[in-house]
Short mmCIF file of C-alpha atoms and ligand atoms in Angstrom, two decimals:
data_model
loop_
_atom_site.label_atom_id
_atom_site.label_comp_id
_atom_site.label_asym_id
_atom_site.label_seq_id
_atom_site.Cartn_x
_atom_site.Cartn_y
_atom_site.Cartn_z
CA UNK A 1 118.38 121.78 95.46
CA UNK A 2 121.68 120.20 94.67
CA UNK A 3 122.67 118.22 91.80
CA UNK A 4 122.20 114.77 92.52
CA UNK A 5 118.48 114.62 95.16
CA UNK A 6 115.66 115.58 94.34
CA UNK A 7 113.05 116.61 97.03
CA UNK A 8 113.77 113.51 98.99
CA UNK A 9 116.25 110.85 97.34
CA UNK A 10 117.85 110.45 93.50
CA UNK A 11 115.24 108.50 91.62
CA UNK A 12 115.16 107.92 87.35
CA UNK A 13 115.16 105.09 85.34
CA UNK A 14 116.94 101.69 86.35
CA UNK A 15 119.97 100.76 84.52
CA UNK A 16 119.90 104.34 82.23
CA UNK A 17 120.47 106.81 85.24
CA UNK A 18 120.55 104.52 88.66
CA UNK A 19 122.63 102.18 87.49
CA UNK A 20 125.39 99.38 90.13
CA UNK A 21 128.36 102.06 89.15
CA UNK A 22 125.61 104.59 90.18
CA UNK A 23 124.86 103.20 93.42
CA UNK A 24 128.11 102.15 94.38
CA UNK A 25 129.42 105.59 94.39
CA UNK A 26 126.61 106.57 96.34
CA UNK A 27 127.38 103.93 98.79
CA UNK A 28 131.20 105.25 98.55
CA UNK A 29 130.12 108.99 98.79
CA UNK A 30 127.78 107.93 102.00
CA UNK A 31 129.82 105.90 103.50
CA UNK A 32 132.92 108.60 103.41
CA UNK A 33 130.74 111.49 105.00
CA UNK A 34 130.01 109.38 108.25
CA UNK A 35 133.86 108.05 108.22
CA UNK A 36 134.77 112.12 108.24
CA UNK A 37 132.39 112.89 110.64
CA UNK A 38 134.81 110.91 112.91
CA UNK A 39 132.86 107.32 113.30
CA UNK A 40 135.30 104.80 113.81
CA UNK A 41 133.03 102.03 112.13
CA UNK A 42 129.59 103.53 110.33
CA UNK A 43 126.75 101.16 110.72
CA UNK A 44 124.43 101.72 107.62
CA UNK A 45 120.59 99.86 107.48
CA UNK A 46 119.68 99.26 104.45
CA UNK A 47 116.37 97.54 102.65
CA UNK A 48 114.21 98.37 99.71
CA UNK A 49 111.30 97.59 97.69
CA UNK A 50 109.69 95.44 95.68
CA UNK A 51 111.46 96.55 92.18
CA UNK A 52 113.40 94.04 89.55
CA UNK A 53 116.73 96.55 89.59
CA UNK A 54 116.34 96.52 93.93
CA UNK A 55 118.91 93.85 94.60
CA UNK A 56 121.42 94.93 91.89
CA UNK A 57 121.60 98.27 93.32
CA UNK A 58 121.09 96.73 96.67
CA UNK A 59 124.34 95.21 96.28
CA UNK A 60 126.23 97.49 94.40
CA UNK A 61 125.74 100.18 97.59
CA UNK A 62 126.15 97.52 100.02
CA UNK A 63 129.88 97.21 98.83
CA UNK A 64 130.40 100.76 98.36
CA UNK A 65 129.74 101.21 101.85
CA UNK A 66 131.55 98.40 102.57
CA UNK A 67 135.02 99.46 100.61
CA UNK A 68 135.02 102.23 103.29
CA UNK A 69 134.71 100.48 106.15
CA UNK A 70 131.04 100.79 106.84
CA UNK A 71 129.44 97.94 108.56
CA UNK A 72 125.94 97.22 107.41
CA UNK A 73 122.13 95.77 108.38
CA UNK A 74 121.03 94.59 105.16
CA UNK A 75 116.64 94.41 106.11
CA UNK A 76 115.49 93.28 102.65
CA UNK A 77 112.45 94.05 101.22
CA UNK A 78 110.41 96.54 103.24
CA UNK A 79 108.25 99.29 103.18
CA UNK A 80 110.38 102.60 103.56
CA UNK A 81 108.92 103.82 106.98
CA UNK A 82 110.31 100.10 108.29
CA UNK A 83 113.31 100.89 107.23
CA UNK A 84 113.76 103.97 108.44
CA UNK A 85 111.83 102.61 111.72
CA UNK A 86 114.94 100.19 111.80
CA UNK A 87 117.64 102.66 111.07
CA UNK A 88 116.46 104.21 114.68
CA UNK A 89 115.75 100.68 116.35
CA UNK A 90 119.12 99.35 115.35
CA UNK A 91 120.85 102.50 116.69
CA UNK A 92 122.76 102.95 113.22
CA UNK A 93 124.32 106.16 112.11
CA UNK A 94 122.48 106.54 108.74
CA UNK A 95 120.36 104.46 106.48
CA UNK A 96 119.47 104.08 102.56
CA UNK A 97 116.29 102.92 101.03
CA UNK A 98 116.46 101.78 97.37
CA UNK A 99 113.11 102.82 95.87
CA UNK A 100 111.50 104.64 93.38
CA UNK A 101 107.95 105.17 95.58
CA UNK A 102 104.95 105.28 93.52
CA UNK A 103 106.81 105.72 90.06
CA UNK A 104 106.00 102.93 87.31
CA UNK A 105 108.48 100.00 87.45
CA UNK A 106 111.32 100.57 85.51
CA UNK A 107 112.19 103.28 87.85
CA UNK A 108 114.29 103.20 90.84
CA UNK A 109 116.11 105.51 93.42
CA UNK A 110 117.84 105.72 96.13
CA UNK A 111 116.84 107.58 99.52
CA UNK A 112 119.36 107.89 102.10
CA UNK A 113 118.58 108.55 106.14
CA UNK A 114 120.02 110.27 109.62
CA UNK A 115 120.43 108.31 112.51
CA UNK A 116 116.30 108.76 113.68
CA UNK A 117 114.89 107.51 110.45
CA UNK A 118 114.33 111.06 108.95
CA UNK A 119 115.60 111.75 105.39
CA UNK A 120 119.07 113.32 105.34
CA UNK A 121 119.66 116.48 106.19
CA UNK A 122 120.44 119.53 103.08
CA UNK A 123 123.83 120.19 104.39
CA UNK A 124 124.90 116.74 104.47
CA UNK A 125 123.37 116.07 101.00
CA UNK A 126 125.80 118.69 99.79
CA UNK A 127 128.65 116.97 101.43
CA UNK A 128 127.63 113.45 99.76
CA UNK A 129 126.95 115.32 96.35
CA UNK A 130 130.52 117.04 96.62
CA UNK A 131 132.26 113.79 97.30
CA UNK A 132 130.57 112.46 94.61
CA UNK A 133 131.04 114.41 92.14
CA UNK A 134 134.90 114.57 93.27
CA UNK A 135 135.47 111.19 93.04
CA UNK A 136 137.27 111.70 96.94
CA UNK A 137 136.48 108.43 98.59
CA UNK A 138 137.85 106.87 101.68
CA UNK A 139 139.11 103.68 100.87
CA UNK A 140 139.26 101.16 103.42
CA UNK A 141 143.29 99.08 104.04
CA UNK A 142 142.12 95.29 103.52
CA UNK A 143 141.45 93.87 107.49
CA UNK A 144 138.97 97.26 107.92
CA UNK A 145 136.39 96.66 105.35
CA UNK A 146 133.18 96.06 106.65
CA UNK A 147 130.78 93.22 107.25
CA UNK A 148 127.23 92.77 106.45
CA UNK A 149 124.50 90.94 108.20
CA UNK A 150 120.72 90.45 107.60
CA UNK A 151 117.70 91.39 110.36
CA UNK A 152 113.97 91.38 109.84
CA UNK A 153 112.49 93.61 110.35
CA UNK A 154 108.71 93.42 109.76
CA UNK A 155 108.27 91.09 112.31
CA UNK A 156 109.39 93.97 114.60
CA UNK A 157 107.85 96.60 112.73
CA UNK A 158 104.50 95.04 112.64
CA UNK A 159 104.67 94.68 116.70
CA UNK A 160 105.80 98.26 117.18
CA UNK A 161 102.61 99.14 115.59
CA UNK A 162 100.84 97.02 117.57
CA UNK A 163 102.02 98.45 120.58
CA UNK A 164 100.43 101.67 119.58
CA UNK A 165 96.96 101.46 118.70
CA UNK A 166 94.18 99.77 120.43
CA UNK A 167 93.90 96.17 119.35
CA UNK A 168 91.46 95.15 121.97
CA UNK A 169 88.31 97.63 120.57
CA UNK A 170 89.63 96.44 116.80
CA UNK A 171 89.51 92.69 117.51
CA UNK A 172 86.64 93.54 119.08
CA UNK A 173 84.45 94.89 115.96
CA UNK A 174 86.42 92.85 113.60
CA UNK A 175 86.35 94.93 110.35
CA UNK A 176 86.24 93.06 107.30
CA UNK A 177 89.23 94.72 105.22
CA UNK A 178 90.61 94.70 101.53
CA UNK A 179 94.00 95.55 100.63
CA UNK A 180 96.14 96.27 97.75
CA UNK A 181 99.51 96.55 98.19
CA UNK A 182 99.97 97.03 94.60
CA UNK A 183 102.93 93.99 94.85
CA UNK A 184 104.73 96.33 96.50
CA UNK A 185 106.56 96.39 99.64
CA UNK A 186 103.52 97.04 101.50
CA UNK A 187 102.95 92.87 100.47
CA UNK A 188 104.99 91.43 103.30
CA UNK A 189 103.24 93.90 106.26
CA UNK A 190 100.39 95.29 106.11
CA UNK A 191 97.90 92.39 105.20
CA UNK A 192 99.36 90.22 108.44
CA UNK A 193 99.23 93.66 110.54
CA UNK A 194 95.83 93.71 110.20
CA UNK A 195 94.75 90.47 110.62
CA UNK A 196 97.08 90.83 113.38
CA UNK A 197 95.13 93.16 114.75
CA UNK A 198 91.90 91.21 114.66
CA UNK A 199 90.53 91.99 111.38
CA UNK A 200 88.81 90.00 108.50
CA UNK A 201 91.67 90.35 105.81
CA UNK A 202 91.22 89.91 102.09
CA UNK A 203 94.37 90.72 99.80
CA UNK A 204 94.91 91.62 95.97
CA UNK A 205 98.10 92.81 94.31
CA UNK A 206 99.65 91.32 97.60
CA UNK A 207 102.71 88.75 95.86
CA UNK A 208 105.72 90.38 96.00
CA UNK A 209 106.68 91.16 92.01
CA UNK A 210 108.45 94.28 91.12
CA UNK A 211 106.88 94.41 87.38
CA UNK A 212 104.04 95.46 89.09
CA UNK A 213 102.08 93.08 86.90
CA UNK A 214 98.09 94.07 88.59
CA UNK A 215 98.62 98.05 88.26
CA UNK A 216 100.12 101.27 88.04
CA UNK A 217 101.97 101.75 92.31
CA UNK A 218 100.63 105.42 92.47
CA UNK A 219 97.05 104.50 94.83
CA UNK A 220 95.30 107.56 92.75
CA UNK A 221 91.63 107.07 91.64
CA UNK A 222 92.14 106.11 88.25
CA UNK A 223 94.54 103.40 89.44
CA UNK A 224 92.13 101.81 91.73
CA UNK A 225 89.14 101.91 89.56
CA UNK A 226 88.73 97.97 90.00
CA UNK A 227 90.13 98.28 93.76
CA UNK A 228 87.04 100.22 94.20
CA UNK A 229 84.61 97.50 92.43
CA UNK A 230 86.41 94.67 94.70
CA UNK A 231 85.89 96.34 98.20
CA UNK A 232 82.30 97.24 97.51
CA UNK A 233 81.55 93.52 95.55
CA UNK A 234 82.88 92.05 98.48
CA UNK A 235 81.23 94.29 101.27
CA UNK A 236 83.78 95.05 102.89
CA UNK A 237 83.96 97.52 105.29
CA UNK A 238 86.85 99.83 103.89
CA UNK A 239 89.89 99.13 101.65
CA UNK A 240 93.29 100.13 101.94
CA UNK A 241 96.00 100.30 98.52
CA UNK A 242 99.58 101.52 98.77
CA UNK A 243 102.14 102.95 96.32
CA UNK A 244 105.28 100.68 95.76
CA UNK A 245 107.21 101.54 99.18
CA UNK A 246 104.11 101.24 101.30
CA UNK A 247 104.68 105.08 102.75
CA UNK A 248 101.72 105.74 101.65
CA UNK A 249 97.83 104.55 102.29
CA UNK A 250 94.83 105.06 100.56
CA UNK A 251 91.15 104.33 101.31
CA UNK A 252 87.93 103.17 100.03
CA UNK A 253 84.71 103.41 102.46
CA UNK A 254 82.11 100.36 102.16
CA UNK A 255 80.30 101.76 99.09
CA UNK A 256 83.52 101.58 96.49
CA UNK A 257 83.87 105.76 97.01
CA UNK A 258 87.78 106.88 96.82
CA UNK A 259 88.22 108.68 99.51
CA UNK A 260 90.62 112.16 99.70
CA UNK A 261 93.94 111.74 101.32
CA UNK A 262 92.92 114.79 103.13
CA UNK A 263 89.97 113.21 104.66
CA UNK A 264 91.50 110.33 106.02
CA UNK A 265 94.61 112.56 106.98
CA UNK A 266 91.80 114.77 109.08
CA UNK A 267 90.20 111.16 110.99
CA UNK A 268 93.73 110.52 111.82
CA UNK A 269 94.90 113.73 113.10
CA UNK A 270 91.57 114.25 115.17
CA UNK A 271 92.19 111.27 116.94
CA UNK A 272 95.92 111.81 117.72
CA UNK A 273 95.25 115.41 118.53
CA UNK A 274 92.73 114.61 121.27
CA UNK A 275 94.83 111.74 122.60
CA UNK A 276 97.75 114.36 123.08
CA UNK A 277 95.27 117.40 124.12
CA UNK A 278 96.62 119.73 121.43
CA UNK A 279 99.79 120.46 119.58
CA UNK A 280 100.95 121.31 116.41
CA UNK A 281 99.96 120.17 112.69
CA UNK A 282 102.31 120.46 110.04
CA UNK A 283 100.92 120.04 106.54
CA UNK A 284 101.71 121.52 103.30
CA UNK A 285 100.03 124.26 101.36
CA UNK A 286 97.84 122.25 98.59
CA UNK A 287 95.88 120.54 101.85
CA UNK A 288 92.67 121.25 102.63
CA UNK A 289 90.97 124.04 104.77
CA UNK A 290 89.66 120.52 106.89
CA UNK A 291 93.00 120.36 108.91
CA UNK A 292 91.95 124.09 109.98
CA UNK A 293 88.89 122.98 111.22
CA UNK A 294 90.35 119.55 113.02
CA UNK A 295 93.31 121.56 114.14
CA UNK A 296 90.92 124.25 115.94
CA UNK A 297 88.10 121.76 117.59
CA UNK A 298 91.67 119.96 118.86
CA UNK A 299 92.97 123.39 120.57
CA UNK A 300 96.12 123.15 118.29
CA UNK A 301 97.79 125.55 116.11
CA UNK A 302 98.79 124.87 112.24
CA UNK A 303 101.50 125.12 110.28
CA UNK A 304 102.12 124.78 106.39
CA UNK A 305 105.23 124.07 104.38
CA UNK A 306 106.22 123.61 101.28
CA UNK A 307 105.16 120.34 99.08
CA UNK A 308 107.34 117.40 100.26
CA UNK A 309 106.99 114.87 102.89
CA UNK A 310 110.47 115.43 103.79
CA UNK A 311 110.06 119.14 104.22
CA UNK A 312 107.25 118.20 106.33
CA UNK A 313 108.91 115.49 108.74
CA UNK A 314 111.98 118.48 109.00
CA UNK A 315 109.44 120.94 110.02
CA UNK A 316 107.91 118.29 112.55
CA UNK A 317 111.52 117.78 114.52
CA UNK A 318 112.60 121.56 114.57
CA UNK A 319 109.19 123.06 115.96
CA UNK A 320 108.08 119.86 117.73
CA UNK A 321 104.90 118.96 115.85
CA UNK A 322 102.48 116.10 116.92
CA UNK A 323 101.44 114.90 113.60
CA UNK A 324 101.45 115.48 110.34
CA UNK A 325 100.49 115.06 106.39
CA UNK A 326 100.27 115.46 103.50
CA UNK A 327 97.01 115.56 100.89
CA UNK A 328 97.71 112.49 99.20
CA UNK A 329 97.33 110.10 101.94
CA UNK A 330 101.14 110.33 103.57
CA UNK A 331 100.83 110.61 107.75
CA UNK A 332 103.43 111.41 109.70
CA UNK A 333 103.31 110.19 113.34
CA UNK A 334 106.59 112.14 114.89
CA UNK A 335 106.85 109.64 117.29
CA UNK A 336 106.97 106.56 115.93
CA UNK A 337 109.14 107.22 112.16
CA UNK A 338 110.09 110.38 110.74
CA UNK A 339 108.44 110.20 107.69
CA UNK A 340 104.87 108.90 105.86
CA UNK A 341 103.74 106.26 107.54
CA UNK A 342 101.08 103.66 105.49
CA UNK A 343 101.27 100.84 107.93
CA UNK A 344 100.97 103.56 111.09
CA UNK A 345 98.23 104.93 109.29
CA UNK A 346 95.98 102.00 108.63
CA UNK A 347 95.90 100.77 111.98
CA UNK A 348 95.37 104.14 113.25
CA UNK A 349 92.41 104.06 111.32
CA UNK A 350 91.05 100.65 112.06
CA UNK A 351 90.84 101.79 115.41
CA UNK A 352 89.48 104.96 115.21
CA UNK A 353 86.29 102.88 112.93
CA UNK A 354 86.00 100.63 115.61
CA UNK A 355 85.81 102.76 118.61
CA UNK A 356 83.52 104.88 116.45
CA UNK A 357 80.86 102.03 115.44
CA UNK A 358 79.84 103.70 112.66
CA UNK A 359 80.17 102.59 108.96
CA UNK A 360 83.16 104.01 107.28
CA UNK A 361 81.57 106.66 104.92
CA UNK A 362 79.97 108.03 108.02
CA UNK A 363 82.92 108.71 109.67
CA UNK A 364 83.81 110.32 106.07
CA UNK A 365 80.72 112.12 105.24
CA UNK A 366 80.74 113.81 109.11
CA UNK A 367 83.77 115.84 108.01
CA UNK A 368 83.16 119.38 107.22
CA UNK A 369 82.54 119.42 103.19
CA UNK A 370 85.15 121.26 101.45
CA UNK A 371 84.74 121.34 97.54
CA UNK A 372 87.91 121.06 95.42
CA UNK A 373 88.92 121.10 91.60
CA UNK A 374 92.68 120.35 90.49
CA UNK A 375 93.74 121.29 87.24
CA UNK A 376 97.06 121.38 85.45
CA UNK A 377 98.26 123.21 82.33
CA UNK A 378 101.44 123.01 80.27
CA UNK A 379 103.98 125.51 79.81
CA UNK A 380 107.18 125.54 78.22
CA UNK A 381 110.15 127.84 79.60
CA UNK A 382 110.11 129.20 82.86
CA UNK A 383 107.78 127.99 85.35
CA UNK A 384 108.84 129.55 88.10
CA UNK A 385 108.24 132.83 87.01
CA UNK A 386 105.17 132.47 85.30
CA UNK A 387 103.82 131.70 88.76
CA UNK A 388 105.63 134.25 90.87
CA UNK A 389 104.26 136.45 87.75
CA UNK A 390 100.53 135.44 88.73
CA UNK A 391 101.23 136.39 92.30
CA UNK A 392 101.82 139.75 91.26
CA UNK A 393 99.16 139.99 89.43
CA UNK A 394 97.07 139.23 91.99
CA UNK A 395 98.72 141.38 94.37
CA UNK A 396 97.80 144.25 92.10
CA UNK A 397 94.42 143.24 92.30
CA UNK A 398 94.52 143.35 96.00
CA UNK A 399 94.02 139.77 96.61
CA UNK A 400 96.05 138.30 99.54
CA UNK A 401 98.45 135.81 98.78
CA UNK A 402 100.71 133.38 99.83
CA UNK A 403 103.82 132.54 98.63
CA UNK A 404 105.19 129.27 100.57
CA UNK A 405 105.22 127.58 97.40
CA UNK A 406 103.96 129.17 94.56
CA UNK A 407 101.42 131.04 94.60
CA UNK A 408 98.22 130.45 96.94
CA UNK A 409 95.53 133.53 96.97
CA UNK A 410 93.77 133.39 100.13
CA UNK A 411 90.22 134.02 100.52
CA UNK A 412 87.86 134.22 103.28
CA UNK A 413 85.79 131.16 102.41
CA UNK A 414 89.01 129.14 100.62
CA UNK A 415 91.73 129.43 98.40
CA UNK A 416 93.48 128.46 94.80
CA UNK A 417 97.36 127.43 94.36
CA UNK A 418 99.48 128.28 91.32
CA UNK A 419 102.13 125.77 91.30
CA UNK A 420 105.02 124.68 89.23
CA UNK A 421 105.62 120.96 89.33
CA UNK A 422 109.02 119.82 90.15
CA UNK A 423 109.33 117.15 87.29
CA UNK A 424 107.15 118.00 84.82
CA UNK A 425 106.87 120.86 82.55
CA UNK A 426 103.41 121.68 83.78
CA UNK A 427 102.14 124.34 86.21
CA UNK A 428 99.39 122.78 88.36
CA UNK A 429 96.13 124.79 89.75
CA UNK A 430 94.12 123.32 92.85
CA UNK A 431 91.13 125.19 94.15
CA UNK A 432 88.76 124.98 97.30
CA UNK A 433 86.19 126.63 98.71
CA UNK A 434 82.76 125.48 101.34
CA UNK A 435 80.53 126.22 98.15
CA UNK A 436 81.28 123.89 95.21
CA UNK A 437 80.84 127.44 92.25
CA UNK A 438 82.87 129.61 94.60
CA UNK A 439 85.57 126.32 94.44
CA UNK A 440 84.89 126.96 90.77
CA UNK A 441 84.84 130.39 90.60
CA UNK A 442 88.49 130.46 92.04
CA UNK A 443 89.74 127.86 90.02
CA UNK A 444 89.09 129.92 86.98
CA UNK A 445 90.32 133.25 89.00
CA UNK A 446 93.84 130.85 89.12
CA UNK A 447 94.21 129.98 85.61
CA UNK A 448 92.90 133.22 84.21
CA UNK A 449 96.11 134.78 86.10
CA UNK A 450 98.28 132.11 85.13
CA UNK A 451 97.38 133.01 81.61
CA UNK A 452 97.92 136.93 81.80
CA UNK A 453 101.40 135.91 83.71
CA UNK A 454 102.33 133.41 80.60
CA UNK A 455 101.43 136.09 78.27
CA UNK A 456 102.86 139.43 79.47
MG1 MG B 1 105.96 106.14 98.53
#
């Protein structure tokens, strides 16, 4: 990891680290590594999301990119996958999303693209970080500094989608759906997608307002306590929230029960793997056993990274996967954008419910039960080594692990992760097993390593 991105974009706190002399240097820096690469005249897309500090930093990368001779598609608000859905459509050479994803509002970040949508490429993040950091810009003479203009591109977006899933069986059943956007991007697409696509629509959270005024943008369960109440108090048939950038998309069946990313991950992947006879998965290590399962009944084979949707959508292009996820309710549909996919998602499963017939916790509750417990603990000093520490430890027990990322002991009936969190000074321990005390048992198996690694 280099100095500047993270696991997929810069992101901290608007105005204190991402500030306009910020983002105009990224622009700058961006905009001088496509100039080198020998492009007479970059074309850039860029959009972003729903925050306060989005059109300050919006602007202040615009004429970055501008000042060396980038043109540029300037998209507006929209949800992430749109924009990198446009970078493609337009035929541009790169793109940059301003966004800080699910992260409360006085957050923002900046995410920049390659030429399919996908997020850019380690080597060339070096080469933006070293130009960066050097301060060695291209600089534009005055008649070769670029020009902006502004598409939509939800209009587009939304029809793209359309074009992929069957909207004669959803119009059809007409599901009655709830959605929260959470104010977020997701605001301008997905609640006209699916009544678009022929269903009932009611909306909350869906005005446009960057202070995220109803609720925290991560979808989690405590976040959507009352989302829960509303979709069951209105009998719906299933509701859908989103984080801030709309990559993401969560679900609630017809009773008010949040439902596991995994889960709807699985109902998704099932159907595309049977459409496509087969394939490849690509999911991370902390997903469930289920994808196993789907994976196998589907004839295709598995594969599992480390955390990161971007390390996911790069493992997609270079072995050729059909689809793929992640456990907190990111799709990837290789196909159609190169990264998680909330929009994709949804409709994907508003069809699958109404080809099925059945009610939405049906379609949930078929699903081969996996029990799971998640469980984090602090530690100061070095993570890292606490949990390669626990791997050892259980190697000299002669457990089997894995170490992808972290540490995962395998078992035959399931498995626990030891893993270090990326941004927080806490090591995190998820668990799961087909019997709920074995998920248990393993849990405590994890943490009682992690101890003995902390302390020796
Ligand atoms: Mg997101």
């Amino acid at each position: 990891m280099g100095k500047l991105f993270g696991t997929f974009g810069v992101r901290g706190i608007a105005s204190e680290k991402i500030t306009p002399e910020f983002a105009l240097k990224m622009g700058m820096a961006f905009g001088t590594v496509l100039k080198r690469e020998g492009r007479e005249r970059p074309l850039v897309v860029i959009g972003r999301d729903t925050r306060v500090s989005g059109e300050m930093l919006k602007d202040a990368l615009i004429s970055g990119l501008l000042s060396v001779g980038c043109d540029v598609i300037d998209v507006g608000i929209a949800p992430t996958p749109a924009i990198q859905w446009a970078t493609d459509h337009f035929k541009a050479d790169g793109g940059a999303v301003i966004t800080a994803s699910h992260n409360p509002p006085e957050y923002n970040g900046i995410k920049l693209l390659e030429p399919n949508g996908m997020g850019l490429k380690k080597e060339r993040e070096v080469v933006v970080e070293e130009i960066f950091f050097n301060e060695d810009f291209h600089r534009a003479k005055w008649d070769e500094i670029g020009d902006v203009r502004e598409e939509d591109v939800v209009k587009p977006y939304i029809e793209a989608i359309k074009n992929r899933v069957d909207v004669e069986a959803i119009k059809k059943r007409k599901p009655f759906v709830v959605v929260d956007p959470s104010n977020g991007a997701g605001s301008l697409t997905l609640p006209y997608l699916l009544r678009e696509l022929g269903c009932k629509v009611i909306s909350v959270n869906a005005h446009p307002d960057g202070h995220f005024p109803a609720r925290n943008p991560e979808p989690n369960e405590e976040n959507l306590k009352e989302f829960k109440e509303i979709v069951k108090a209105l009998g719906a048939d299933f509701g859908v929230a989103q984080d801030g950038d709309a990559d993401r998309a969560v679900f609630i069946d017809e009773n008010g029960r949040f439902i596991q990313g995994d889960k709807t991950f699985a109902l998704v992947a099932d159907a595309v793997l049977r459409e496509k006879g087969g394939g490849l998965l690509v999911t991370t290590v902390a997903t469930s056993n289920l994808l196993d399962d789907i994976a196998r009944k589907n004839n295709a084979r598995v594969m599992r990274t480390k955390v990161g949707d971007l390390i996911v959508a790069r493992a997609l292009i270079e072995h050729g996967g059909t689809i793929g996820g992640e456990e907190n309710g990111g799709v990837i549909f290789p196909d159609f954008v190169l990264g998680r996919d909330g929009a994709m998602t949804t409709a994907k499963i508003a069809e699958i419910f109404a080809r099925s017939g059945k009610r939405f916790s049906e379609l949930i509750d078929e699903l081969p039960t996996y029990y799971q417990f998640k469980t984090k603990r602090k530690v100061e000093g070095d993570r890292k080594a606490a949990v390669a520490r626990a791997g050892e430890l259980a190697r000299e027990k002669r457990y089997r692990t894995d170490t992808t990322d972290g540490t995962k002991i395998l078992f035959s009936d399931g498995w626990v992760l030891v893993r270090a969190s990326g941004t927080e000074p806490i090591i995190r321990v998820f668990s799961e097993a087909k019997d709920e005390e074995k998920a248990k048992e393993y849990l405590e198996l994890g943490l009682n390593l992690l101890e003995k690694a902390i302390g020796s």
